[in-house]
Short mmCIF file of C-alpha atoms and ligand atoms in Angstrom, two decimals:
data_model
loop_
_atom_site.label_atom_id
_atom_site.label_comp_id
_atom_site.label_asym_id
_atom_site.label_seq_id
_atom_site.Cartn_x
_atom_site.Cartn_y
_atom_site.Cartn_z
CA UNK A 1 -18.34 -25.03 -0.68
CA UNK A 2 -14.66 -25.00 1.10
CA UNK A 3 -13.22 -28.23 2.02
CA UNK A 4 -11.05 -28.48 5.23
CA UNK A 5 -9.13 -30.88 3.24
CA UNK A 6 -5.28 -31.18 1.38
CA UNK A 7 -6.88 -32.63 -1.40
CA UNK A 8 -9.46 -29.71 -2.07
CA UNK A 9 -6.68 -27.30 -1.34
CA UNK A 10 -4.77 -28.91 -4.06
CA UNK A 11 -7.64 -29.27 -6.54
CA UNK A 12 -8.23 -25.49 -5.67
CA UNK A 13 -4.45 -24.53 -6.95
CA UNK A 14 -4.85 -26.87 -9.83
CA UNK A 15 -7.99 -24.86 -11.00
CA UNK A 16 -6.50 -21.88 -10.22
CA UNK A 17 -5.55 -19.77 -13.57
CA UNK A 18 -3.31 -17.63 -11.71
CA UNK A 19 -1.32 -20.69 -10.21
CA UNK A 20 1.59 -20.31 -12.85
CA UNK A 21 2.85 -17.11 -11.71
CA UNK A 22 4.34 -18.11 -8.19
CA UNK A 23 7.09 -19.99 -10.42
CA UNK A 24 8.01 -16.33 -11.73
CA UNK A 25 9.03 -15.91 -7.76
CA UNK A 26 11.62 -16.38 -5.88
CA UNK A 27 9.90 -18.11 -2.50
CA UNK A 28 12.40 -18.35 0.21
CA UNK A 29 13.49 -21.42 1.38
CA UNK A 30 14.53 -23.12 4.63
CA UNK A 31 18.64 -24.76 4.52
CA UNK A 32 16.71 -28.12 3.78
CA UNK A 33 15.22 -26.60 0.75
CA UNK A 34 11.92 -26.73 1.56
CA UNK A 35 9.66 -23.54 0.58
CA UNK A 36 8.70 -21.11 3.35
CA UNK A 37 4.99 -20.32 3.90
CA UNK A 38 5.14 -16.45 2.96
CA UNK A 39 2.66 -14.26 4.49
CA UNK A 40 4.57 -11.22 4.76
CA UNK A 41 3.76 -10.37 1.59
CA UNK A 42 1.68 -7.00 3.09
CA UNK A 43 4.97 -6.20 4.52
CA UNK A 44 7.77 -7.00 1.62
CA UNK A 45 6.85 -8.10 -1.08
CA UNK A 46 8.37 -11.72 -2.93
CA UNK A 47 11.16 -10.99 -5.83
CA UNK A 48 9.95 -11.25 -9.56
CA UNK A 49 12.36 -13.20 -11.17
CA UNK A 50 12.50 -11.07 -14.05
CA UNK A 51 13.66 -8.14 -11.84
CA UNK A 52 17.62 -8.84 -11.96
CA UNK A 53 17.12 -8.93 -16.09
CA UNK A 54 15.41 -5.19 -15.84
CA UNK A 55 18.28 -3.63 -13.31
CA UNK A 56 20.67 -5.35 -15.05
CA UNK A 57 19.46 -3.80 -18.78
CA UNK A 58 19.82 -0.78 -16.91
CA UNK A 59 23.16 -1.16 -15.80
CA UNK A 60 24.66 -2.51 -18.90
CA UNK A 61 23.05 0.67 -20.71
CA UNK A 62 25.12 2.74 -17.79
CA UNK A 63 28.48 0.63 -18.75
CA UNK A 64 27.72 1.10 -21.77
CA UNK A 65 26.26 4.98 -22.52
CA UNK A 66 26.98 6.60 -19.73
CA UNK A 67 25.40 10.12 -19.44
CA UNK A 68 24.04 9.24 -22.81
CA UNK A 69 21.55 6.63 -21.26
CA UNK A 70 19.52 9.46 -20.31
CA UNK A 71 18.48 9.32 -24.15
CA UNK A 72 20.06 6.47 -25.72
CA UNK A 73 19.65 3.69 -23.24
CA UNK A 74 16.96 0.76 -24.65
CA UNK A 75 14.26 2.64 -22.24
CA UNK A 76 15.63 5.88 -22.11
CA UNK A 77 16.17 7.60 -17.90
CA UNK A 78 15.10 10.71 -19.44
CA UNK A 79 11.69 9.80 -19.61
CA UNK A 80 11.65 6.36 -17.05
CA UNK A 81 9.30 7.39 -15.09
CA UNK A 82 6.63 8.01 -17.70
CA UNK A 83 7.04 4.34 -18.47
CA UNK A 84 5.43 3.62 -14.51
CA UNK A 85 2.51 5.61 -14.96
CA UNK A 86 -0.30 4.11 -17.10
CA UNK A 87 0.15 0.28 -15.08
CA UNK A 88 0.30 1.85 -11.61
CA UNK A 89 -2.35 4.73 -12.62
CA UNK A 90 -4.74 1.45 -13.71
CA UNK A 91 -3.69 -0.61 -9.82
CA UNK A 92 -4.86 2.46 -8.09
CA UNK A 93 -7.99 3.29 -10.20
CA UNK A 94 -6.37 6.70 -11.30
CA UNK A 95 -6.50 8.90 -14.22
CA UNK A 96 -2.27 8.68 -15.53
CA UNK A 97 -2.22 12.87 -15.27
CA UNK A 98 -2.81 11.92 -11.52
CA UNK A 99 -0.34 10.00 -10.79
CA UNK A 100 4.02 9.82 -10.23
CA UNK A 101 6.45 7.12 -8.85
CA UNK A 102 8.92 9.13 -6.59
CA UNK A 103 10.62 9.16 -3.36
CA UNK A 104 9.25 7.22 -0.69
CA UNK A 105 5.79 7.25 1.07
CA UNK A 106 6.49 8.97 4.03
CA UNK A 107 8.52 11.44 2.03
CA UNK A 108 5.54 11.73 -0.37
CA UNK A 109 2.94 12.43 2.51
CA UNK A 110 4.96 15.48 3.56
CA UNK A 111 5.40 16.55 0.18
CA UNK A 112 1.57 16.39 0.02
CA UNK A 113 0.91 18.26 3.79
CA UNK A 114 2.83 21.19 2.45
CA UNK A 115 0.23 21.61 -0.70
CA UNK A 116 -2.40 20.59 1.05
CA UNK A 117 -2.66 21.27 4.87
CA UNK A 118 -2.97 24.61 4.58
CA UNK A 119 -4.57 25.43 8.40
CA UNK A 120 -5.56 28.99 9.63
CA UNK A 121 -5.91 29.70 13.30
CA UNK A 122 -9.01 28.17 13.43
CA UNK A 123 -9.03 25.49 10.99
CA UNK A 124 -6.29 23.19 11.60
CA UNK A 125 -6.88 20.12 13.35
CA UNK A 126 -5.93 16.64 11.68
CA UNK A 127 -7.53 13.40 11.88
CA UNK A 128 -6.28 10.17 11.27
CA UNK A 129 -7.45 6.51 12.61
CA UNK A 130 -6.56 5.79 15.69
CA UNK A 131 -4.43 3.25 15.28
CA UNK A 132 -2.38 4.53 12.35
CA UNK A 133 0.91 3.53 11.27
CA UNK A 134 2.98 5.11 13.26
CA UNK A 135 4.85 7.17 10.36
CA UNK A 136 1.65 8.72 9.16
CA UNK A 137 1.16 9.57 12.98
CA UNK A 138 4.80 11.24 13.43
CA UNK A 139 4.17 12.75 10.07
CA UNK A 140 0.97 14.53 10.86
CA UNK A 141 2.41 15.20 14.57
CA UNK A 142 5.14 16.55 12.89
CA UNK A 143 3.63 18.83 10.43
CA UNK A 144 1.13 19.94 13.44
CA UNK A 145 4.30 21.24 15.29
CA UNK A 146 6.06 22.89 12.33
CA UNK A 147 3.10 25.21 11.69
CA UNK A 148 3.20 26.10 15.13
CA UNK A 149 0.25 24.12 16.89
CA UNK A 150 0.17 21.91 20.00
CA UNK A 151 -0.03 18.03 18.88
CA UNK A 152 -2.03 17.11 21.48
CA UNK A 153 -5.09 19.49 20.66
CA UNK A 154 -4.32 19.57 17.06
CA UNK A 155 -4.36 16.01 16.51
CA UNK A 156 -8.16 14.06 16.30
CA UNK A 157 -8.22 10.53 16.34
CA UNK A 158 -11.40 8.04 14.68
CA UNK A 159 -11.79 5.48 17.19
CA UNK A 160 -13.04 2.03 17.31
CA UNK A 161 -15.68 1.84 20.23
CA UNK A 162 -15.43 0.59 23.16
CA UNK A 163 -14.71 -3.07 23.12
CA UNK A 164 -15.08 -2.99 19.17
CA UNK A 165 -11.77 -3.40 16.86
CA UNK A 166 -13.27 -1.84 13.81
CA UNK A 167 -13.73 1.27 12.31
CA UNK A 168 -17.76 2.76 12.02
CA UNK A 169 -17.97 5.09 9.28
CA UNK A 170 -20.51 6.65 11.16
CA UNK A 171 -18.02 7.50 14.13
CA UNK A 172 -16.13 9.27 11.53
CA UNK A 173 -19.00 11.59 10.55
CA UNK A 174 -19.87 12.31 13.66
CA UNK A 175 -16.78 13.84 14.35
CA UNK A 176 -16.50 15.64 11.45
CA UNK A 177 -20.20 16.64 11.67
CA UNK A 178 -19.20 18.07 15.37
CA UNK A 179 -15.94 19.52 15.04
CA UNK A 180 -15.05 20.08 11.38
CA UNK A 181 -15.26 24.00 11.29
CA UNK A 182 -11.46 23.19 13.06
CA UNK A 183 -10.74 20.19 11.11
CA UNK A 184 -8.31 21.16 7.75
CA UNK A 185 -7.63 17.54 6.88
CA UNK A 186 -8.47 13.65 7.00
CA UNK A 187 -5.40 11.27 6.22
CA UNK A 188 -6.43 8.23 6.68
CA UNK A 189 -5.13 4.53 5.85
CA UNK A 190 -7.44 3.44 2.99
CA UNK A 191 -6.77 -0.27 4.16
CA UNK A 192 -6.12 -0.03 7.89
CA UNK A 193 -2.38 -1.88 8.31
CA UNK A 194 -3.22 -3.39 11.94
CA UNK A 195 -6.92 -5.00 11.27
CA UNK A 196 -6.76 -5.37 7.27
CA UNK A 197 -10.21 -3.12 7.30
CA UNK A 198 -10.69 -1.66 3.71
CA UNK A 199 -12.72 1.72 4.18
CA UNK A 200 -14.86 3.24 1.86
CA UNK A 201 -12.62 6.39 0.96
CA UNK A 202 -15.28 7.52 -1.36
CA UNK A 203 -17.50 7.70 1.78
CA UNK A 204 -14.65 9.29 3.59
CA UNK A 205 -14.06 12.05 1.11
CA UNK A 206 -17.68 12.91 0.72
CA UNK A 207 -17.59 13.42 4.97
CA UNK A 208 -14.91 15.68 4.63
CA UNK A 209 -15.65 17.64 1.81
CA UNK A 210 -19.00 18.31 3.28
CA UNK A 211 -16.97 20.30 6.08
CA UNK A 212 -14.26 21.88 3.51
CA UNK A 213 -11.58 19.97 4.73
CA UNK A 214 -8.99 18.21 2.33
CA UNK A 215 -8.52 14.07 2.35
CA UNK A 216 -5.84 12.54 1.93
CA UNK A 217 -5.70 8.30 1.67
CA UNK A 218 -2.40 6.52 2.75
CA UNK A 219 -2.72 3.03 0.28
CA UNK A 220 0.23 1.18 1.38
CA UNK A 221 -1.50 -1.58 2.13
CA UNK A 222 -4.00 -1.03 -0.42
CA UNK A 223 -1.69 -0.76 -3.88
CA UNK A 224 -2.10 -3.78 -5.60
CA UNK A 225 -3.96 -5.69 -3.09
CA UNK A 226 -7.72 -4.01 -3.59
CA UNK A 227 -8.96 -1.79 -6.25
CA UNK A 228 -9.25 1.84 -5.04
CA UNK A 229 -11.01 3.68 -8.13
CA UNK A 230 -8.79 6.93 -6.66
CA UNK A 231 -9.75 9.42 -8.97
CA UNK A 232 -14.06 8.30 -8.75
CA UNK A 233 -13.43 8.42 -4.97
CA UNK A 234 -13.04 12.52 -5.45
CA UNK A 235 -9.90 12.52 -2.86
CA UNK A 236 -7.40 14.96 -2.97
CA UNK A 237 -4.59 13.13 -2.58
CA UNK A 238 -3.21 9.82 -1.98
CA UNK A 239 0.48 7.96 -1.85
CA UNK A 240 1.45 4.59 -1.15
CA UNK A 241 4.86 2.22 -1.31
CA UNK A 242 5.59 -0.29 -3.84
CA UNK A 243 7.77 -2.99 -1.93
CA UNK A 244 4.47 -4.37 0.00
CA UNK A 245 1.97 -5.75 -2.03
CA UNK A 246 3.85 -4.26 -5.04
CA UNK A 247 6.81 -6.44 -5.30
CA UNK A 248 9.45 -4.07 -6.14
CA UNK A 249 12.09 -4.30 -3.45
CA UNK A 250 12.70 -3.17 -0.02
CA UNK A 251 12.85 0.90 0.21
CA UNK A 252 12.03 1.19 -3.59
CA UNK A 253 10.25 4.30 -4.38
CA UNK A 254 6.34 4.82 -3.80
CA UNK A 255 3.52 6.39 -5.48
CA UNK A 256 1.75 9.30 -5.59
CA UNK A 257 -1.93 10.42 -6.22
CA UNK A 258 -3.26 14.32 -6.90
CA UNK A 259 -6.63 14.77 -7.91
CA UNK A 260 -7.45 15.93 -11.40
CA UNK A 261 -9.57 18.74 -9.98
CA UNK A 262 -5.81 19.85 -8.33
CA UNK A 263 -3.93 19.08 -11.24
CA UNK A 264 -3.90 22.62 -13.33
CA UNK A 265 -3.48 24.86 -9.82
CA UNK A 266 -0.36 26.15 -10.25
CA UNK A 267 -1.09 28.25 -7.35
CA UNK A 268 -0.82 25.62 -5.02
CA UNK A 269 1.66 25.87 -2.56
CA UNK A 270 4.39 22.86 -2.85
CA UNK A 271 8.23 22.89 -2.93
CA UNK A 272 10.05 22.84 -6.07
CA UNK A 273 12.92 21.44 -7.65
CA UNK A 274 14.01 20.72 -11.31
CA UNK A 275 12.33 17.54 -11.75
CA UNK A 276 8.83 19.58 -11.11
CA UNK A 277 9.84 22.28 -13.68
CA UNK A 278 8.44 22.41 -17.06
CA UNK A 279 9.69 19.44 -19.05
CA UNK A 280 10.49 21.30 -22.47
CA UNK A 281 12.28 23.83 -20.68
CA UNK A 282 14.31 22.34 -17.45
CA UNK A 283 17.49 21.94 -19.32
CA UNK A 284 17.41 25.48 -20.47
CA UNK A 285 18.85 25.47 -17.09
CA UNK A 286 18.44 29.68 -16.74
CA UNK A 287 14.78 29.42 -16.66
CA UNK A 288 12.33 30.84 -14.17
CA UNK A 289 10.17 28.12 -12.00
CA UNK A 290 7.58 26.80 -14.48
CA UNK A 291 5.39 23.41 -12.81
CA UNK A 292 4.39 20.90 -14.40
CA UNK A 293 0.62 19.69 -14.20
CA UNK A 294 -1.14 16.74 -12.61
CA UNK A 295 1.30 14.72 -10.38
CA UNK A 296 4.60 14.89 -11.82
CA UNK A 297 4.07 19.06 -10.31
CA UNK A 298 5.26 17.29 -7.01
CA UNK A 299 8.88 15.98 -8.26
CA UNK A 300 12.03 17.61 -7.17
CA UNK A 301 14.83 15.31 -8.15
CA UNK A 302 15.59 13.17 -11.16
CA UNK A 303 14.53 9.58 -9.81
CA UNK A 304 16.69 6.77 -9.04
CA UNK A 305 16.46 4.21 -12.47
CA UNK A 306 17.04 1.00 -10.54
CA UNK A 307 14.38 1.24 -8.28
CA UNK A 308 12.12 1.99 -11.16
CA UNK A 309 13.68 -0.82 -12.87
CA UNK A 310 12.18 -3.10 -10.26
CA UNK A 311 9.09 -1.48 -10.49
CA UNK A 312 8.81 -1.93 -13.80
CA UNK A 313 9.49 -5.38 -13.18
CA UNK A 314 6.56 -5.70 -10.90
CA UNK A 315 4.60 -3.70 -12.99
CA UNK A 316 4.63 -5.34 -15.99
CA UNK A 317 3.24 -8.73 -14.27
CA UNK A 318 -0.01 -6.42 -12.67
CA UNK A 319 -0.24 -5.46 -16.28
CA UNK A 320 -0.34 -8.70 -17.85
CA UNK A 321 -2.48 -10.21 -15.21
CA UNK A 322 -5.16 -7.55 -14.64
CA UNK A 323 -5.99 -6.12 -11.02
CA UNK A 324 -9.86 -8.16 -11.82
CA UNK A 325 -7.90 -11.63 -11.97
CA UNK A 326 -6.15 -10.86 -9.12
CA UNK A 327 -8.53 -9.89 -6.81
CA UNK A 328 -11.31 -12.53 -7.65
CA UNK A 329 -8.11 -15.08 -6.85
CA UNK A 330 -7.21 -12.79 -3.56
CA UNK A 331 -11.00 -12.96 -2.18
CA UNK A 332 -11.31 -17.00 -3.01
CA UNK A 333 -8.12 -17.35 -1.31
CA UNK A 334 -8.60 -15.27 1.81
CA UNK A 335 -12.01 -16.80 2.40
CA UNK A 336 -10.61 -20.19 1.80
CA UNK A 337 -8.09 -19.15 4.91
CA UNK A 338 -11.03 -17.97 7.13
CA UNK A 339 -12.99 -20.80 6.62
CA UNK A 340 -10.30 -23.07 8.09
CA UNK A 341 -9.59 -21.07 10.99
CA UNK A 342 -12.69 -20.55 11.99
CA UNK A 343 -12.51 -24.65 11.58
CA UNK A 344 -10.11 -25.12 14.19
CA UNK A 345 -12.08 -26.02 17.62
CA UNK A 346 -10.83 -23.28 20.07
CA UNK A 347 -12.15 -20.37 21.65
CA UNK A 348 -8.79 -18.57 21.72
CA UNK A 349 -9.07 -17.40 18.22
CA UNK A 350 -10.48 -14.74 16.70
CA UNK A 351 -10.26 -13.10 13.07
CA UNK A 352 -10.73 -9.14 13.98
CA UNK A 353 -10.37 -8.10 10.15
CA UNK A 354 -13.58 -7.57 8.79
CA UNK A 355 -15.42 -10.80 7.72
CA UNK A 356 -17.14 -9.06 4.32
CA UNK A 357 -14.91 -9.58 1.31
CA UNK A 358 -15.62 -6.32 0.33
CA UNK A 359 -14.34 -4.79 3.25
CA UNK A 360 -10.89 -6.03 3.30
CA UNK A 361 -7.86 -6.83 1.15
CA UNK A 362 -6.13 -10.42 1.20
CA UNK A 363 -4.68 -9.79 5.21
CA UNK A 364 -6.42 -11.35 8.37
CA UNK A 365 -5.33 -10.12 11.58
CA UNK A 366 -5.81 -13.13 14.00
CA UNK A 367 -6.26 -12.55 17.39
CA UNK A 368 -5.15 -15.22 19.70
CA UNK A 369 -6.16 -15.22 23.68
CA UNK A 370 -3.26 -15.40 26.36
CA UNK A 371 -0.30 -15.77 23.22
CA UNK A 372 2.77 -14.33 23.20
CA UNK A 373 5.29 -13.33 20.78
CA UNK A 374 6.49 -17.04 21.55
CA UNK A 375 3.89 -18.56 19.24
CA UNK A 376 5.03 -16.43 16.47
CA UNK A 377 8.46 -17.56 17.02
CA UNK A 378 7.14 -21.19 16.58
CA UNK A 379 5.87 -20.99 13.51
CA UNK A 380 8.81 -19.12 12.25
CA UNK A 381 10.74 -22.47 13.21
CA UNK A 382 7.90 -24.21 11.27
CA UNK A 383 8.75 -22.00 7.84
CA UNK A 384 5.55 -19.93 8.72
CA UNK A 385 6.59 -16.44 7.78
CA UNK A 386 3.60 -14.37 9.35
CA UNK A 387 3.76 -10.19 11.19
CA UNK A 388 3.75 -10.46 15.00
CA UNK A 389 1.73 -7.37 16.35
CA UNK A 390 1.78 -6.47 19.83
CA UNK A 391 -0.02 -7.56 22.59
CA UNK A 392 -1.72 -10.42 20.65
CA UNK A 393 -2.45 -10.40 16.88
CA UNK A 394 -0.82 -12.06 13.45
CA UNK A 395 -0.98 -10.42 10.36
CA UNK A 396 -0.76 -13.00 7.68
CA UNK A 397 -1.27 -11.99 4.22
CA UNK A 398 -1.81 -14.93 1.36
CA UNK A 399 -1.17 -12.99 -1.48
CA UNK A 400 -3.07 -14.01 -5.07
CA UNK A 401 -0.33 -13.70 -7.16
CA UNK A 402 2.54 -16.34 -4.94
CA UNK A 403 0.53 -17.99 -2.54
CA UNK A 404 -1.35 -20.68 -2.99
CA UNK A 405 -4.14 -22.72 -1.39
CA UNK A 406 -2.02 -25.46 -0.15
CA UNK A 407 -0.02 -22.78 1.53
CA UNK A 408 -2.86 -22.04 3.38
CA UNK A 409 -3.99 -25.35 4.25
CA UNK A 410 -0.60 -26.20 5.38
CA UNK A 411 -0.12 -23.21 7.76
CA UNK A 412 -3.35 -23.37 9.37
CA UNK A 413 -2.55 -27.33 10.09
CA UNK A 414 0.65 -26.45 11.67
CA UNK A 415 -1.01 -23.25 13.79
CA UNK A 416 -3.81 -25.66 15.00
CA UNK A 417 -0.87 -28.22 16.54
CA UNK A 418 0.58 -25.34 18.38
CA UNK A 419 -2.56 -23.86 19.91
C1 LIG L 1 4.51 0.64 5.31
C2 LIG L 1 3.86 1.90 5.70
C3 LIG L 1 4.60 3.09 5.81
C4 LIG L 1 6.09 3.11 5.58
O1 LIG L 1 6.52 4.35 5.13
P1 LIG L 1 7.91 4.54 4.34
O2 LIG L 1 8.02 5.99 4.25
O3 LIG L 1 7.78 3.84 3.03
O4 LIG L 1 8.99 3.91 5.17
C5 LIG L 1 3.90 4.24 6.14
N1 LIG L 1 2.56 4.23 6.35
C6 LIG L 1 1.84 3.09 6.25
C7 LIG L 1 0.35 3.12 6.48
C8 LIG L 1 2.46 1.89 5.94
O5 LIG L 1 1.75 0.77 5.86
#
């Protein structure tokens, strides 16, 4: 049904009912004025243009109220985050008790580790995927050490096999299966960042729940580029960063993900701080520690209002949109790019992300034979804006809501010339 032509690829946008919203972007442009072809949307995400009109409410309500914005301000601080958590409870599939924007994701995963990796002597290895993003790996590494066990032994990795690239469910069971009387948690990337391979969490969590250990999903790549159903996926726990596929600005705050079953246990262990103390009560100010349920129990500070600003930017276009539209788009658009690269007449490519639509977002990692970083540096000076990963691989990300199919067409033209 794909065309390996400009013409389709233009009929294709002109179809598309999603097409309108790239004009609500800013796409970055070369000094001749021409657009760039953005795939790094998996890595930062493109600015809304409405985002300078939502800081800058907030900043006029701070010239203008001071202090007093906390309650008098158009969308009052007080309260801000509350205004996050229905939209990005819906992107992640979540119920809203289970779910705050706060602090970043790395900061969040900690956060997380100290309610939930709770090992004994004998139960307290980790697993993640092998090739992990390397925060979630110093993270676990980290948290390994701090309770006092050796990183080496502690940490277990779920390997591709040999001469494979992807993940096997299966592999994961079977190490669970063998070794999971030691094992006291999965964290795993729900959408792996290096390969674009979306696992089935639910799957995951059933593995390690069969085993008593806890699971924990990392979703930075998955939050608001697949649909996650969190909360029908029975995990524990999940957090993710909005300023990939959630357009909200580099460092701006991330999300986080408890599971209703966790959300009354006040017993939990966690670190506390006034923003996780009863609401009613915190500016009593002479009150003992009281947490709060569901996800807002792992706050400590009062949040930062311009990051949420610009996530309530973001937010509000997911909203309007619908995470269904999105991803119908993402999968047409994705498979539209596959179906021209596996056009182009060379055996020096291949796509190692998974070919079923269902088990990936909108990223293919290409793999190209005897290349070197100098072909990514070409199509940078051909307004190709793609991830370079070590020893040989692209990440390019066409992302439903600003790219479009021309963009596609275009950048696999240009990447065929320079093979
Ligand atoms: C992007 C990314 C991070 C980055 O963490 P920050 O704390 O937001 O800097 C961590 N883990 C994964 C899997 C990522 O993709």
């Amino acid at each position: 049904m794909y065309k390996p032509t400009l013409d389709y690829a233009q009929q294709q946008d002109k179809e598309d009912k999603l097409a309108h919203l790239r004009a609500q972007f800013h796409i970055p442009k070369d000094p001749k004025g021409n657009d760039w072809l953005y795939f790094t949307g998996n890595s930062l995400g493109l600015q809304p243009k409405q985002t300078q009109q939502y800081i800058q409410q907030e900043l006029d309500d701070w010239a203008k109220y001071g202090v007093e914005g906390h309650f008098e301000a158009r969308n009052p601080w007080m309260p801000y985050h509350e205004f996050l958590t229905n939209s990005m409870a819906k992107i992640v599939g979540a119920k809203p008790l289970e779910v705050v924007v706060m602090n970043t994701l790395t900061t969040n995963l900690h956060l997380l580790m100290v309610s939930f990796y709770q090992p004994t002597k004998a139960k307290y290895k980790i697993v993640i995927e092998s090739d992990a993003f390397p925060s979630d790996r110093y993270a676990v590494q980290s948290q390994l050490k701090f309770h006092g066990f050796d990183t080496e032994e502690g940490l277990i990795e779920w390997k591709p096999r040999e001469g494979e690239e992807l993940l096997r469910i299966e592999d994961l069971e079977k190490v669970v299966d063998e070794q999971g009387d030691e094992i006291a948690l999965l964290l795993i990337g729900g959408v792996n960042y290096y390969t674009g391979q979306y696992l089935d969490i639910k799957r995951i969590a059933e593995i390690g729940h069969a085993k008593n250990c806890m699971v924990g999903i990392d979703l930075a790549h998955g939050a608001g580029n697949i649909s996650p159903k969190l909360h029908d996926s029975g995990v524990d726990f999940a957090a993710w960063c909005t300023y990939k596929y959630l357009n909200s600005g580099p460092g701006s705050l991330g999300g986080l993900f408890v599971h209703e079953k966790h959300a009354h246990n006040k017993d939990l262990p966690r670190f506390a701080g006034w923003w996780n103390h009863n609401k009613e009560t915190r500016f009593n100010m002479r009150q003992p520690f009281d947490v709060m349920e569901g996800g807002e129990g792992w706050q400590l500070s009062n949040p930062p209002i311009l990051s949420m600003a610009a996530i309530r930017a973001s937010l509000d276009m997911f909203e309007e949109e619908g995470m269904e539209a999105l991803r119908a788009k993402s999968e047409k658009l994705t498979g539209y790019f596959e179906y021209l690269i596996n056009q182009i007449d060379t055996d020096r490519i291949k796509i190692i992300t998974p070919s079923n639509p269902k088990e990936r977002g909108c990223q293919l990692s290409i793999q190209v034979k005897n290349a070197d970083k100098s072909l990514h540096k070409k199509l940078t000076e051909n307004n190709i804006i793609t991830d370079w990963r070590e020893p040989d691989v692209i990440r390019c990300a066409p992302v439903p809501m600003y790219n479009s199919f021309e963009d596609v067409y275009r950048m696999v033209e240009i990447l065929k010339t320079l093979l």
